[in-house]
mmCIF file of C-alpha atoms and ligand atoms in Angstrom:
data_model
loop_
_atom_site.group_PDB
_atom_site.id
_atom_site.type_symbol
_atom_site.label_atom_id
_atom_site.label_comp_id
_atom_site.label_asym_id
_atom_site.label_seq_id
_atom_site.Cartn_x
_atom_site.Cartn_y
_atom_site.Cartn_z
ATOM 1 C CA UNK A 1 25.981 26.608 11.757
ATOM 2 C CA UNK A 2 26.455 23.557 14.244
ATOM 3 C CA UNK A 3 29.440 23.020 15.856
ATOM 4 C CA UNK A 4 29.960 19.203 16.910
ATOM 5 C CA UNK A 5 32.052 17.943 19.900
ATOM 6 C CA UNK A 6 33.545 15.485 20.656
ATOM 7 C CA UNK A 7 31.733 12.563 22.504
ATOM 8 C CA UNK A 8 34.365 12.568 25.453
ATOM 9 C CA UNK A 9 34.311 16.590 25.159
ATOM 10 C CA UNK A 10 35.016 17.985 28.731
ATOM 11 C CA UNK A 11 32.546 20.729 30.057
ATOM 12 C CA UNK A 12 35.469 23.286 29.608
ATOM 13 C CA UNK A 13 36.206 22.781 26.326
ATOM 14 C CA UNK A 14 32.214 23.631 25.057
ATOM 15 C CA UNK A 15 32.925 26.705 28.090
ATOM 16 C CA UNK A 16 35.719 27.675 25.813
ATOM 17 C CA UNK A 17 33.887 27.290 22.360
ATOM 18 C CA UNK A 18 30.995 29.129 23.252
ATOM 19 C CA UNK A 19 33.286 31.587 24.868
ATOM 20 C CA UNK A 20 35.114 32.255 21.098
ATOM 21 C CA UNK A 21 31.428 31.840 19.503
ATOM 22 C CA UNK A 22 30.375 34.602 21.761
ATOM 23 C CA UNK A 23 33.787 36.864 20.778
ATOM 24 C CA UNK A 24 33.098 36.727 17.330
ATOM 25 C CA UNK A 25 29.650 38.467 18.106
ATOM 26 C CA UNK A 26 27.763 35.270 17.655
ATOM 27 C CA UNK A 27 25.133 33.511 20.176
ATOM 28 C CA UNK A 28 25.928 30.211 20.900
ATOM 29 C CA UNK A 29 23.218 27.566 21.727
ATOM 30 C CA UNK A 30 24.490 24.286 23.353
ATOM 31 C CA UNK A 31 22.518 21.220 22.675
ATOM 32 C CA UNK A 32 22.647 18.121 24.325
ATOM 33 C CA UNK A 33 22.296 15.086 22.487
ATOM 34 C CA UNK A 34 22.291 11.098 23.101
ATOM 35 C CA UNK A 35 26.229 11.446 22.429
ATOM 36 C CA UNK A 36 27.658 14.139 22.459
ATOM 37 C CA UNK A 37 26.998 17.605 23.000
ATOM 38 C CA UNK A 38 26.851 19.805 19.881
ATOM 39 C CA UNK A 39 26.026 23.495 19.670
ATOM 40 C CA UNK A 40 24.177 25.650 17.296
ATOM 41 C CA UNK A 41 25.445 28.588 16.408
ATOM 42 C CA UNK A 42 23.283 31.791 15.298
ATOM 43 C CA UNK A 43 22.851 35.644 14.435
ATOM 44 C CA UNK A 44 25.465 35.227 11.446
ATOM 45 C CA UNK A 45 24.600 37.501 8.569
ATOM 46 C CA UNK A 46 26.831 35.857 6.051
ATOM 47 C CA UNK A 47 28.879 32.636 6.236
ATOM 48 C CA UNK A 48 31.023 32.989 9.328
ATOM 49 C CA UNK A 49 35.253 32.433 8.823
ATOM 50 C CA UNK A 50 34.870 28.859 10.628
ATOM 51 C CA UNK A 51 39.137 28.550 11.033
ATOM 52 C CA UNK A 52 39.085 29.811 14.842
ATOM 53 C CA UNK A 53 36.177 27.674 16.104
ATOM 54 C CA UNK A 54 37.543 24.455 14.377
ATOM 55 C CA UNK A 55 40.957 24.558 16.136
ATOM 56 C CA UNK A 56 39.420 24.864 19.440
ATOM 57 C CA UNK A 57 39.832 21.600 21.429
ATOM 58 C CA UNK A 58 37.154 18.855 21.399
ATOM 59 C CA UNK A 59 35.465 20.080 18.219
ATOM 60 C CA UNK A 60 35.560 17.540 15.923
ATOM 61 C CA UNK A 61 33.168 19.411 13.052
ATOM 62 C CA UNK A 62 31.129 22.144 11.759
ATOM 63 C CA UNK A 63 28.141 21.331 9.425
ATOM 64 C CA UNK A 64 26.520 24.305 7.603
ATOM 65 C CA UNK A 65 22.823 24.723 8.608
ATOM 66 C CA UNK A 66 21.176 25.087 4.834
ATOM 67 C CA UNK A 67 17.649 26.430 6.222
ATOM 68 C CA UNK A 68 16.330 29.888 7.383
ATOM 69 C CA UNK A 69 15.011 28.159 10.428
ATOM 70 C CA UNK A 70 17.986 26.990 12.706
ATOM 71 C CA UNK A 71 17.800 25.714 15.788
ATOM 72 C CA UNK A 72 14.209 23.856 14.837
ATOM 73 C CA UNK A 73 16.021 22.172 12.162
ATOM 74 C CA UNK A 74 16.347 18.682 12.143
ATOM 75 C CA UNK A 75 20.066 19.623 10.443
ATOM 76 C CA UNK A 76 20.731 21.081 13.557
ATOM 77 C CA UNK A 77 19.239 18.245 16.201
ATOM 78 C CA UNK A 78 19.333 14.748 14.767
ATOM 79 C CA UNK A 79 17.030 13.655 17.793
ATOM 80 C CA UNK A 80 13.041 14.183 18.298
ATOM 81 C CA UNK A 81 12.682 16.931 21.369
ATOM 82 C CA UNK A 82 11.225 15.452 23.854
ATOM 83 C CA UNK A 83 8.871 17.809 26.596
ATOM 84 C CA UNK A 84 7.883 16.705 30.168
ATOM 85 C CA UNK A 85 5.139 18.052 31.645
ATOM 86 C CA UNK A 86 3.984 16.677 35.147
ATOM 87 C CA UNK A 87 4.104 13.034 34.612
ATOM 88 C CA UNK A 88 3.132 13.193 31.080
ATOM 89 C CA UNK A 89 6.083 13.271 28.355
ATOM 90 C CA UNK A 90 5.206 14.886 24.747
ATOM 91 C CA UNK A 91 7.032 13.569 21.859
ATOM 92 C CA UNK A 92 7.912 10.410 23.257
ATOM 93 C CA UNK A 93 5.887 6.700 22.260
ATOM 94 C CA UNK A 94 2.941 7.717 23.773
ATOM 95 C CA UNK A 95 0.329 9.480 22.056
ATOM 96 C CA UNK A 96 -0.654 12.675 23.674
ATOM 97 C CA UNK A 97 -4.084 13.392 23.843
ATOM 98 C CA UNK A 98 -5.403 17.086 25.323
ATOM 99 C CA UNK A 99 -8.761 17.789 26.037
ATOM 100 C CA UNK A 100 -11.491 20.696 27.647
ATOM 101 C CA UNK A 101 -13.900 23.360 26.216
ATOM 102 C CA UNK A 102 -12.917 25.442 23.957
ATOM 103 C CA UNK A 103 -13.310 27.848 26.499
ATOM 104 C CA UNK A 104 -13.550 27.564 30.328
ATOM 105 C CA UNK A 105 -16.939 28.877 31.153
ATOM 106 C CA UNK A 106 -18.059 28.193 34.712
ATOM 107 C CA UNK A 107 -16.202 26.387 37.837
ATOM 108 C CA UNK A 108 -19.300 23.711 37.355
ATOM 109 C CA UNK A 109 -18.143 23.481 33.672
ATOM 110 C CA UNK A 110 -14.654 22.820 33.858
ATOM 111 C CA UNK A 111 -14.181 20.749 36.656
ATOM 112 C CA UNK A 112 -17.607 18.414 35.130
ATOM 113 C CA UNK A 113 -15.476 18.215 31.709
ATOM 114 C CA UNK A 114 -12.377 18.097 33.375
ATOM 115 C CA UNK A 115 -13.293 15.056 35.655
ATOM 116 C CA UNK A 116 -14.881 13.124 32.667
ATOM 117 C CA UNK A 117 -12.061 13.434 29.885
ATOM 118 C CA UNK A 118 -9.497 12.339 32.606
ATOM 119 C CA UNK A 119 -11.604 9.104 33.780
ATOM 120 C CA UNK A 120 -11.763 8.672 29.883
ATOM 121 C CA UNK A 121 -7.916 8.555 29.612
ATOM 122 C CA UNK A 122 -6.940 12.222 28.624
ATOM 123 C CA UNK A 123 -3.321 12.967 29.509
ATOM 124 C CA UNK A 124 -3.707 16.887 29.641
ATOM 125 C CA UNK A 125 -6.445 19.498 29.841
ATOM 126 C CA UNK A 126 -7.623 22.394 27.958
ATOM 127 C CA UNK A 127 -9.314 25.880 27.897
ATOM 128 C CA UNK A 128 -8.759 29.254 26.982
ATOM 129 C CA UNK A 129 -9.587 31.997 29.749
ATOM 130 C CA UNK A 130 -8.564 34.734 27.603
ATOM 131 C CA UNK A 131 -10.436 33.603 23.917
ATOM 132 C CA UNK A 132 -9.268 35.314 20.359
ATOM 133 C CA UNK A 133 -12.269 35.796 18.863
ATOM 134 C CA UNK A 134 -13.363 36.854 15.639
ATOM 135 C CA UNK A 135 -16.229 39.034 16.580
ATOM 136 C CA UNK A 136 -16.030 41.676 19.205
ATOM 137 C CA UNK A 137 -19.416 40.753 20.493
ATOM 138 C CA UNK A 138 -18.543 37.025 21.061
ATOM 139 C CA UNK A 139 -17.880 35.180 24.522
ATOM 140 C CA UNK A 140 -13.861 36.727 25.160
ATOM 141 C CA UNK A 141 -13.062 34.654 28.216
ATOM 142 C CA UNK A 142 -13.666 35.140 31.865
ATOM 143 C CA UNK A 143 -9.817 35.808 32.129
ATOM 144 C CA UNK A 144 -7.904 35.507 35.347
ATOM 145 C CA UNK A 145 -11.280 34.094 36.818
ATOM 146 C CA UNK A 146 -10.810 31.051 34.194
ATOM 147 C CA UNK A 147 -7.034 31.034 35.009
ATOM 148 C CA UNK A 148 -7.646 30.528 38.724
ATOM 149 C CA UNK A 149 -11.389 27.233 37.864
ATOM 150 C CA UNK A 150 -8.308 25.935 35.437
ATOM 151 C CA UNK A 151 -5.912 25.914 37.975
ATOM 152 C CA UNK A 152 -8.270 24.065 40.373
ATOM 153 C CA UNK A 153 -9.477 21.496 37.707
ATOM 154 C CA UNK A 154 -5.648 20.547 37.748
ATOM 155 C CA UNK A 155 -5.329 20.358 41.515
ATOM 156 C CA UNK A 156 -8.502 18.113 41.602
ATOM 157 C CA UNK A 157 -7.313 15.574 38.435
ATOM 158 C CA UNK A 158 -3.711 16.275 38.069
ATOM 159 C CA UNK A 159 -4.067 17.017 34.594
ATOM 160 C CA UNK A 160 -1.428 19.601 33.313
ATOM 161 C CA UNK A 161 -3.371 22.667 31.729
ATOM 162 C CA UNK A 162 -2.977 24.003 28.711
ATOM 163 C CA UNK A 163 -4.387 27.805 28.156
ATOM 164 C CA UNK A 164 -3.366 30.401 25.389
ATOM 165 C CA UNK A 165 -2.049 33.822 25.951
ATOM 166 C CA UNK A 166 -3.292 35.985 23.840
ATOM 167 C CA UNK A 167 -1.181 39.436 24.177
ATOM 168 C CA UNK A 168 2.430 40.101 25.723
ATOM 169 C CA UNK A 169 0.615 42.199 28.641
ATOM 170 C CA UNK A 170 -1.616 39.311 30.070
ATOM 171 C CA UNK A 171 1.181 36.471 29.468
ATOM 172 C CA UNK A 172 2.620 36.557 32.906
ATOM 173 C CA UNK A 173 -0.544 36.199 34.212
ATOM 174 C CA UNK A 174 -1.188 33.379 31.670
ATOM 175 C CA UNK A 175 1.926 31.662 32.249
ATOM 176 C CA UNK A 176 1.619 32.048 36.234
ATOM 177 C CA UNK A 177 -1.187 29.738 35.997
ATOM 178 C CA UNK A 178 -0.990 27.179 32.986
ATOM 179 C CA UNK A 179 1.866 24.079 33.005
ATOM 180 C CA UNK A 180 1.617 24.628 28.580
ATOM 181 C CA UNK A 181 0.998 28.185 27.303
ATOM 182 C CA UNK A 182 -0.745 28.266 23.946
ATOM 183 C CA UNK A 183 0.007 30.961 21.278
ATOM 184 C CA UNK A 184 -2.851 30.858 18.886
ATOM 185 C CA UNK A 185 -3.218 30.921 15.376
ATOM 186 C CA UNK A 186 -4.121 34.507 14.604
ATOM 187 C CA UNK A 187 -0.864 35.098 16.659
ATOM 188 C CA UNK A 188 1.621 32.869 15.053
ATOM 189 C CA UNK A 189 3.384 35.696 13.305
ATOM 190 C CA UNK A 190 3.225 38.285 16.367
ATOM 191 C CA UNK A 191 6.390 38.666 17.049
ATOM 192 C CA UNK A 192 6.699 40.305 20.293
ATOM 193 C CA UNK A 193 4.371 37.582 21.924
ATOM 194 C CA UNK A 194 6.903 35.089 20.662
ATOM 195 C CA UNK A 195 9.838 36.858 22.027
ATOM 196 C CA UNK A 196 8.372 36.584 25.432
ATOM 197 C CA UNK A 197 7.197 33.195 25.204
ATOM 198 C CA UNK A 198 10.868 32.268 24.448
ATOM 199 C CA UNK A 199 11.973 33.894 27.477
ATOM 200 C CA UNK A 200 9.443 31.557 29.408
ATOM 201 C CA UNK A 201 10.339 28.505 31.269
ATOM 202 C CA UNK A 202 7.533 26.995 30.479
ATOM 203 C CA UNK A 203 6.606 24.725 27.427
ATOM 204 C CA UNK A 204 4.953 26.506 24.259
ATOM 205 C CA UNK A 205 1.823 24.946 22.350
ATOM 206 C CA UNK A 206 2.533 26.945 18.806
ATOM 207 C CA UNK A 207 -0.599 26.566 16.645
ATOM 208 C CA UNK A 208 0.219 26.742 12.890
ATOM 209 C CA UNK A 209 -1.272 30.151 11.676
ATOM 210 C CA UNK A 210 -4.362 29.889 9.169
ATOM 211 C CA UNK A 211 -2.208 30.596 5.848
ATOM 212 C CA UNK A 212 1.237 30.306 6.930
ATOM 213 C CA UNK A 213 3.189 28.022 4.740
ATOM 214 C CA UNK A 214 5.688 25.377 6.787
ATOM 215 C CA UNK A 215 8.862 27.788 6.448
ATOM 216 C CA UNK A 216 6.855 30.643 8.056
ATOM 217 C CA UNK A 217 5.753 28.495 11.051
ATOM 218 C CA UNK A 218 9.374 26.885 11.544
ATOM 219 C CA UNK A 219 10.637 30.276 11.886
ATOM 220 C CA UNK A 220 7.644 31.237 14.368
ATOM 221 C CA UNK A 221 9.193 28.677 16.456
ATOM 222 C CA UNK A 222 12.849 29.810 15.454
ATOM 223 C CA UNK A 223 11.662 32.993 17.606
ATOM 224 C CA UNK A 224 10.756 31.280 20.708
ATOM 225 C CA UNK A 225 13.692 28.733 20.843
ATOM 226 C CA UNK A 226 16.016 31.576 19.970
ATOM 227 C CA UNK A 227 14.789 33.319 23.055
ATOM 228 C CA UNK A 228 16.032 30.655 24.994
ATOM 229 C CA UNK A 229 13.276 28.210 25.187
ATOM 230 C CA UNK A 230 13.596 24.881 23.627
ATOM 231 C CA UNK A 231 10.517 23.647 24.467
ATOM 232 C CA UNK A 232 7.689 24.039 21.727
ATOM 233 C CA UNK A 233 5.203 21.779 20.257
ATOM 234 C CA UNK A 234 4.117 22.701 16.593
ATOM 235 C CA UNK A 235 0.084 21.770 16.435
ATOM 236 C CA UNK A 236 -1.247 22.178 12.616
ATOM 237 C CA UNK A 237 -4.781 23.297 13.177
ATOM 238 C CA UNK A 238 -6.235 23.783 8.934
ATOM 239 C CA UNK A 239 -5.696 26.073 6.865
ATOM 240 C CA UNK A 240 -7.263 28.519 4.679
ATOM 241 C CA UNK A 241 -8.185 27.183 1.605
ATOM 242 C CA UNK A 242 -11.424 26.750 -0.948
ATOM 243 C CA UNK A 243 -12.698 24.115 -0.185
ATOM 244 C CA UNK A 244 -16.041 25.348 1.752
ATOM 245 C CA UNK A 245 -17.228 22.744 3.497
ATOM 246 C CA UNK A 246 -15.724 22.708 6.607
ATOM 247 C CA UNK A 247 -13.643 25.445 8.069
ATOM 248 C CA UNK A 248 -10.468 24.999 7.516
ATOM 249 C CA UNK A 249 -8.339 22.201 5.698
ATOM 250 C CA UNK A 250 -6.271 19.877 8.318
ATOM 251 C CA UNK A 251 -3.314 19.903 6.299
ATOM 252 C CA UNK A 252 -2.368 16.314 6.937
ATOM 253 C CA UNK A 253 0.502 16.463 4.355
ATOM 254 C CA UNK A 254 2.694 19.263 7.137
ATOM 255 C CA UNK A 255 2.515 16.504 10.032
ATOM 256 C CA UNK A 256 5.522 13.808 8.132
ATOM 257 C CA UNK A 257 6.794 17.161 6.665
ATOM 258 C CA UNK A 258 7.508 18.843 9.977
ATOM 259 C CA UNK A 259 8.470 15.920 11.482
ATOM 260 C CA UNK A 260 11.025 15.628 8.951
ATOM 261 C CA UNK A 261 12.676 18.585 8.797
ATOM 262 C CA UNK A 262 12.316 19.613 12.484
ATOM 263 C CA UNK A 263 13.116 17.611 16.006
ATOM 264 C CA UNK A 264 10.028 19.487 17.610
ATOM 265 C CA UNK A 265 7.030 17.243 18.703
ATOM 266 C CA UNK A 266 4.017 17.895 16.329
ATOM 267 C CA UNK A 267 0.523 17.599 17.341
ATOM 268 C CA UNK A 268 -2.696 18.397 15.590
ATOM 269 C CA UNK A 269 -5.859 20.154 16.234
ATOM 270 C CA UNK A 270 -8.876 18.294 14.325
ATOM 271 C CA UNK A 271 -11.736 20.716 16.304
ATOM 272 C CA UNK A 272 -10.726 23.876 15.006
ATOM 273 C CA UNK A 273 -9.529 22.376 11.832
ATOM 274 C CA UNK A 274 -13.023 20.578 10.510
ATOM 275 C CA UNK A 275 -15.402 22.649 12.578
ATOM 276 C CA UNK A 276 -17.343 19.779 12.714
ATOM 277 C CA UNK A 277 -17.895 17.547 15.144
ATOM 278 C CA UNK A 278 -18.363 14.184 12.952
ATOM 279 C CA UNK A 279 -15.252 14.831 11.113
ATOM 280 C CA UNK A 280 -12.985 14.851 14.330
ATOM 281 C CA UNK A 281 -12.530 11.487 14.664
ATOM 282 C CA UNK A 282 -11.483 10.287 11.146
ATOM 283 C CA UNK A 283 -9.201 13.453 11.155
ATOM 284 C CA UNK A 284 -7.449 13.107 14.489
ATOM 285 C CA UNK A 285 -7.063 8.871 13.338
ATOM 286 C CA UNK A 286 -5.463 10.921 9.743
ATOM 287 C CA UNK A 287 -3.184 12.302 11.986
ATOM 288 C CA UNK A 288 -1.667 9.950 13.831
ATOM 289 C CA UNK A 289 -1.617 7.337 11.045
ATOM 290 C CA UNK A 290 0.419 10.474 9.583
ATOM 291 C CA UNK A 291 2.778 10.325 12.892
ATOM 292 C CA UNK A 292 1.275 13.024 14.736
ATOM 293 C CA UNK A 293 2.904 13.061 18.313
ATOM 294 C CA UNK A 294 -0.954 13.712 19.786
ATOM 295 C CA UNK A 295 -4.096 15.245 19.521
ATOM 296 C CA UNK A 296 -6.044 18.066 20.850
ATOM 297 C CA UNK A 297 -9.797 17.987 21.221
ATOM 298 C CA UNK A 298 -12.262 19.995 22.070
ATOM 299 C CA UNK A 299 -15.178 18.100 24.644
ATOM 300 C CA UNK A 300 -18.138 20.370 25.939
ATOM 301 C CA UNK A 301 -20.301 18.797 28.427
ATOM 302 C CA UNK A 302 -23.248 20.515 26.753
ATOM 303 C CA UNK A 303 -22.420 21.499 23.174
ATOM 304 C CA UNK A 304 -25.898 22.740 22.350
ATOM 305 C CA UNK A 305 -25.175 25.398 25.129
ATOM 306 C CA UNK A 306 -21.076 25.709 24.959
ATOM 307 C CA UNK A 307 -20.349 29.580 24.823
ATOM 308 C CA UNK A 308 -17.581 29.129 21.965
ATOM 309 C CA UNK A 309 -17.679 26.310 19.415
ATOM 310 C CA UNK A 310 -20.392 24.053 20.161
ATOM 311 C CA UNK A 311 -20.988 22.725 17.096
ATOM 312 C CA UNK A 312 -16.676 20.743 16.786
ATOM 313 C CA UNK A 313 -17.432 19.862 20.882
ATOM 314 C CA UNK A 314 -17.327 16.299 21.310
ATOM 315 C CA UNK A 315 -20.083 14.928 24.174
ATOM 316 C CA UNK A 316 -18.365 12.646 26.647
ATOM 317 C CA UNK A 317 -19.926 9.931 24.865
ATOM 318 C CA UNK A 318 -18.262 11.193 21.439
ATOM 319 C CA UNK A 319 -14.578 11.719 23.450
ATOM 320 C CA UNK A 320 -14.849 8.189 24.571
ATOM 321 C CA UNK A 321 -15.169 6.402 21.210
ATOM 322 C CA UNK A 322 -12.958 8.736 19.832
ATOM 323 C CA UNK A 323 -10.273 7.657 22.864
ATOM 324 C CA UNK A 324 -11.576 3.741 22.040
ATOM 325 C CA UNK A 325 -10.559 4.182 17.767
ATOM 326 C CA UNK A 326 -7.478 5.776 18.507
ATOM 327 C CA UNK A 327 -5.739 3.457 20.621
ATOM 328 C CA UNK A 328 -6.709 1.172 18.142
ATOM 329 C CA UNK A 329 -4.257 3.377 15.101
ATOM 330 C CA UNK A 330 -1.919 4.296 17.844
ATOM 331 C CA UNK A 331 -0.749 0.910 18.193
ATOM 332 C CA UNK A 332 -0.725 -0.196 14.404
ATOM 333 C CA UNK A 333 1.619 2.847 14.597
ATOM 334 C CA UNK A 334 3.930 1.234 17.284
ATOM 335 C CA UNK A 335 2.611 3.849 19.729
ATOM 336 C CA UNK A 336 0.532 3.791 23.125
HETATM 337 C C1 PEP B 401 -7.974 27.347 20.456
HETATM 338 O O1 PEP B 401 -7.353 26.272 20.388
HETATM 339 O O2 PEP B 401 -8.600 27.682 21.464
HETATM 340 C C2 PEP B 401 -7.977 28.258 19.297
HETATM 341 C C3 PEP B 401 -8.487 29.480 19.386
HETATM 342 O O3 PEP B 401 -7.443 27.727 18.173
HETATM 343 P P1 PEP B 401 -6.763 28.449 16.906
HETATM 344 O O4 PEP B 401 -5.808 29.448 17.437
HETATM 345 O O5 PEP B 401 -6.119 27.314 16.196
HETATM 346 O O6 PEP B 401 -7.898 29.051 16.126
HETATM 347 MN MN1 MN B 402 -12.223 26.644 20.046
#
């Protein structure tokens, strides 16, 4: 449920419906918009007896929100979220491009890659410290160690960094460090890590899990914004399907959905999604001709050698042509 004020609506007056939202056992979630303030209302079994709230002065209506997923709905927020970080802005005209290893591997490593995909136009940087792997016996992160080369890559470029937590009991560490925590894939549905990240004042990069369907990702989010934080950015990353020749499927077809039906910024994650490192390109241009908000890569300075997935690195060489095509759909698409 949404409850709409006014447009001249005095501070007091959403005190005082928040204060009866929060008497009738409900939580009450004000959002700010470009005219008026309205707030979202949730934690309502059943449909809630509306007669008190609508009296209240300043309220001028109260729409029904039809979907499971609330305060991610585009029902509830007419306006695209928009989420600074540093000096860059995600969700806005610009399109946002991210880029590092897959995982941070050495100081030498990160701050080489790091230096090269700024000079090449990257607005923020990546690399996971702490690495969800598939196989026990494969490269899990050098943890703290990569927290602290990340943070120093940042304080050399100023490039925002972007690392995933991986577990509630390492995300304070995680989230001492990075300017965007990540919550991975095999994690979208673990709920306990998405309770914390919600009570985190820092932004959340929410990867689509590998065969979630749309509703099931919206309401991944649900959890964090109901926490309290507003700030995620949905990345669709493939999914699980039969086609075997890459591995996953970049479900292009989510990016206009999502942006649709939710006011979250949407990125996507071509890498991880083709597995291949010739089909990132024409899938990250797929994306933002789709209206992706921006694009994550993954750049190695040595792919051959790269201690997690080499073979969907880009080489400098590869980032830069990529960065040279896609300001070339970017602006076809009214973006920078
Ligand atoms: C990653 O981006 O480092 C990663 C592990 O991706 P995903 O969770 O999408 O597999
Ligand atoms: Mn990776």
């Amino acid at each position: 449920m949404l409850v709409v004020m006014h447009k001249d609506a005095t501070e007091e007056q959403i005190r005082r419906v928040c204060a009866v939202i929060k008497e009738m056992g409900l939580t009450p979630h004000p959002i700010k918009g470009a005219q008026r303030v309205a707030i979202g209302v949730t934690g309502n079994k059943e449909m809630v007896n509306t007669r008190r709230i609508e009296n209240l002065e300043g309220v001028i209506n109260i729409i029904h929100v039809t979907q499971p997923y609330k305060l991610v709905s585009r029902e509830m927020k007419p306006d695209d979220t928009k989420i600074n970080v540093g000096n860059v802005v995600i969700g806005d005209k610009r399109t946002v491009i991210i880029a590092g290893p897959c995982a941070v591997e050495s100081e030498k490593q990160m701050l080489e890659i790091a230096r090269a995909v700024k000079s090449l136009g990257a607005d923020l940087l990546r690399g996971g410290a702490f690495k969800p792997r598939t196989s026990p016996y494969s490269f899990q992160g050098l943890g703290e160690e990569g927290l602290k080369i990340l943070a120093k890559a940042r304080a050399e470029t100023g490039l925002p960094v972007v690392s995933e937590a991986t577990d509630t009991e390492i995300f304070s560490m995680v989230e001492e460090y990075v300017d965007i925590i990540q919550i991975g894939a095999r994690n979208m549905q673990n709920y306990a890590l998405l309770k914390r990240a919600g009570q985190s004042r820092k932004p959340v990069l929410l990867k689509r899990g590998m065969a979630s369907t749309i509703k099931e990702f919206l309401l991944a989010a649900e959890y964090i914004v109901a926490e309290g934080n507003p700030n995620v950015i949905l990345c669709e990353r493939g999914i699980r399907t039969f086609s075997d020749f890459t591995r996953f499927t970049l479900d292009i077809s989510s990016i206009p959905e999502l942006k649709k039906i939710s006011h979250l910024p949407v990125i996507a994650d071509p890498s991880h999604a083709s597995g291949k490192r010739e089909m990132v390109l024409p899938l990250a241009r797929a994306a933002i001709a789709a209206g992706a908000d921006g694009i994550m890569i993954e750049v190695h300075n040595n792919p051959e050698q790269a201690l997690s997935d080499g073979p969907q690195s880009l080489t400098f060489d590869g980032f830069a042509n990529l960065m040279q095509e896609l300001k070339a759909i970017a602006k076809i698409m009214g973006r920078e």
